[in-house]
PDB file of C-alpha atoms in Angstrom:
ATOM      1  CA  MET K   1      87.268 -41.010   6.682  1.00 55.00           C
ATOM      2  CA  VAL K   2      86.733 -40.207   2.897  1.00 51.00           C
ATOM      3  CA  GLU K   3      89.311 -37.685   1.715  1.00 52.00           C
ATOM      4  CA  SER K   4      90.038 -36.252  -1.776  1.00 43.00           C
ATOM      5  CA  ARG K   5      90.472 -39.697  -3.402  1.00 42.00           C
ATOM      6  CA  PRO K   6      87.676 -41.786  -1.607  1.00 39.00           C
ATOM      7  CA  SER K   7      87.614 -45.509  -1.680  1.00 38.00           C
ATOM      8  CA  PRO K   8      84.449 -46.905  -3.414  1.00 38.00           C
ATOM      9  CA  VAL K   9      83.405 -48.805  -0.235  1.00 42.00           C
ATOM     10  CA  GLU K  10      83.262 -45.664   1.749  1.00 66.00           C
ATOM     11  CA  ALA K  11      82.323 -43.019  -0.713  1.00 76.00           C
ATOM     12  CA  VAL K  12      78.871 -41.662  -1.200  1.00 92.00           C
ATOM     13  CA  PRO K  13      78.688 -40.215  -4.704  1.00 94.00           C
ATOM     14  CA  GLU K  14      75.971 -37.818  -3.697  1.00 95.00           C
ATOM     15  CA  VAL K  15      78.108 -36.312  -0.877  1.00 96.00           C
ATOM     16  CA  ASP K  16      81.265 -36.295  -3.056  1.00 95.00           C
ATOM     17  CA  GLN K  17      79.507 -34.380  -5.751  1.00 96.00           C
ATOM     18  CA  ALA K  18      78.014 -31.874  -3.268  1.00 97.00           C
ATOM     19  CA  LEU K  19      81.540 -31.212  -1.579  1.00 97.00           C
ATOM     20  CA  GLN K  20      83.674 -31.199  -4.585  1.00 97.00           C
ATOM     21  CA  GLY K  21      83.655 -27.420  -4.952  1.00 96.00           C
ATOM     22  CA  LEU K  22      84.726 -26.812  -1.388  1.00 97.00           C
ATOM     23  CA  ARG K  23      87.272 -29.558  -1.586  1.00 97.00           C
ATOM     24  CA  ASP K  24      88.793 -27.917  -4.382  1.00 97.00           C
ATOM     25  CA  LEU K  25      88.953 -24.548  -2.756  1.00 96.00           C
ATOM     26  CA  LEU K  26      90.475 -25.872   0.538  1.00 97.00           C
ATOM     27  CA  GLY K  27      92.947 -27.970  -1.453  1.00 96.00           C
ATOM     28  CA  ALA K  28      94.318 -24.743  -3.319  1.00 96.00           C
ATOM     29  CA  ASP K  29      95.091 -23.333   0.317  1.00 96.00           C
ATOM     30  CA  GLY K  30      96.809 -26.770   1.410  1.00 96.00           C
ATOM     31  CA  TYR K  31      93.806 -28.300   3.178  1.00 97.00           C
ATOM     32  CA  ARG K  32      92.195 -31.756   2.688  1.00 96.00           C
ATOM     33  CA  LEU K  33      88.378 -32.263   3.351  1.00 97.00           C
ATOM     34  CA  GLY K  34      87.271 -35.548   4.459  1.00 95.00           C
ATOM     35  CA  TYR K  35      84.032 -37.087   5.869  1.00 95.00           C
ATOM     36  CA  ALA K  36      82.587 -40.207   7.400  1.00 93.00           C
ATOM     37  CA  VAL K  37      79.074 -41.213   7.437  1.00 93.00           C
ATOM     38  CA  ARG K  38      77.571 -41.724  10.781  1.00 88.00           C
ATOM     39  CA  SER K  39      74.082 -42.772  11.844  1.00 81.00           C
ATOM     40  CA  GLY K  40      72.665 -43.086   8.347  1.00 85.00           C
ATOM     41  CA  ARG K  41      72.511 -39.590   6.923  1.00 92.00           C
ATOM     42  CA  GLU K  42      74.737 -37.671   9.385  1.00 94.00           C
ATOM     43  CA  LEU K  43      78.421 -36.812   8.413  1.00 95.00           C
ATOM     44  CA  VAL K  44      81.372 -36.236  10.592  1.00 95.00           C
ATOM     45  CA  VAL K  45      83.489 -33.757   8.280  1.00 96.00           C
ATOM     46  CA  SER K  46      87.082 -33.176   8.834  1.00 96.00           C
ATOM     47  CA  VAL K  47      89.208 -30.401   7.532  1.00 97.00           C
ATOM     48  CA  VAL K  48      93.048 -31.347   7.732  1.00 96.00           C
ATOM     49  CA  ALA K  49      95.874 -28.887   7.296  1.00 95.00           C
ATOM     50  CA  GLY K  50      98.645 -30.029   4.974  1.00 95.00           C
ATOM     51  CA  PRO K  51     102.462 -29.054   5.641  1.00 95.00           C
ATOM     52  CA  ASP K  52     101.899 -25.802   3.562  1.00 92.00           C
ATOM     53  CA  ALA K  53      98.434 -24.822   4.560  1.00 95.00           C
ATOM     54  CA  CYS K  54      97.518 -21.140   4.758  1.00 91.00           C
ATOM     55  CA  ALA K  55      96.178 -20.670   8.287  1.00 88.00           C
ATOM     56  CA  GLU K  56      94.994 -17.156   7.491  1.00 90.00           C
ATOM     57  CA  CYS K  57      92.910 -18.605   4.448  1.00 92.00           C
ATOM     58  CA  LEU K  58      90.776 -20.842   6.582  1.00 95.00           C
ATOM     59  CA  VAL K  59      87.463 -19.436   7.844  1.00 95.00           C
ATOM     60  CA  PRO K  60      86.105 -19.890  11.416  1.00 95.00           C
ATOM     61  CA  LYS K  61      84.392 -23.096  12.253  1.00 96.00           C
ATOM     62  CA  GLN K  62      80.976 -21.494  12.543  1.00 96.00           C
ATOM     63  CA  VAL K  63      81.368 -20.055   9.030  1.00 97.00           C
ATOM     64  CA  MET K  64      82.553 -23.555   7.634  1.00 98.00           C
ATOM     65  CA  GLU K  65      79.529 -25.104   9.265  1.00 97.00           C
ATOM     66  CA  GLY K  66      77.289 -22.823   7.146  1.00 98.00           C
ATOM     67  CA  ILE K  67      79.263 -23.424   3.992  1.00 98.00           C
ATOM     68  CA  LEU K  68      78.856 -27.171   4.440  1.00 98.00           C
ATOM     69  CA  THR K  69      75.222 -26.874   5.226  1.00 97.00           C
ATOM     70  CA  ASP K  70      74.765 -24.910   1.957  1.00 97.00           C
ATOM     71  CA  ALA K  71      76.928 -27.273  -0.031  1.00 98.00           C
ATOM     72  CA  LEU K  72      74.756 -30.433   1.207  1.00 97.00           C
ATOM     73  CA  GLN K  73      71.439 -28.683   0.333  1.00 96.00           C
ATOM     74  CA  GLY K  74      69.549 -31.023  -2.053  1.00 93.00           C
ATOM     75  CA  THR K  75      71.096 -33.973  -0.428  1.00 95.00           C
ATOM     76  CA  GLU K  76      69.758 -35.997   2.478  1.00 94.00           C
ATOM     77  CA  PHE K  77      72.918 -35.530   4.495  1.00 96.00           C
ATOM     78  CA  THR K  78      73.584 -33.293   7.308  1.00 96.00           C
ATOM     79  CA  VAL K  79      76.657 -32.463   9.217  1.00 96.00           C
ATOM     80  CA  ASP K  80      76.702 -34.128  12.723  1.00 96.00           C
ATOM     81  CA  ARG K  81      80.127 -32.888  13.535  1.00 96.00           C
ATOM     82  CA  LEU K  82      82.863 -30.655  12.063  1.00 97.00           C
ATOM     83  CA  GLU K  83      86.712 -31.182  12.977  1.00 96.00           C
ATOM     84  CA  MET K  84      88.901 -28.369  12.240  1.00 96.00           C
ATOM     85  CA  PRO K  85      92.759 -27.864  12.535  1.00 93.00           C
ATOM     86  CA  ALA K  86      92.138 -25.558  15.583  1.00 86.00           C
ATOM     87  CA  ASP K  87      90.329 -28.318  17.423  1.00 85.00           C
ATOM     88  CA  GLN K  88      93.701 -30.244  17.369  1.00 72.00           C
ATOM     89  CA  ALA K  89      95.631 -27.358  18.769  1.00 63.00           C
TER      90      ALA K  89
END
C-alpha cells in the first residue's frame, strides 16, 4: 500500500499527483491516504486514522468515493475498492 511517502517501486507518479491535494487535506485531520494498484488500472484506496484523527472531519464513504473519482479524472485509474476507518469498526 502506498502512503504519504511512497516507495519508488510501488508509486505511480500520475496517481500520486492526482491524489496529493486530498492527501494533504486528510493529513491535516490526522488521516493517511494510501493506495495499491490492482488489475492494471484499478486502485484499492485506504484512509487510515492516526491517533489524533478528527472523526467528525471525515466525510461518509460514498462522498469520499466521489471525491476520489473527481481527483482521478484525467488519469487512466479508477477506484476498485475504498477502505475507510468505519470499515474496521
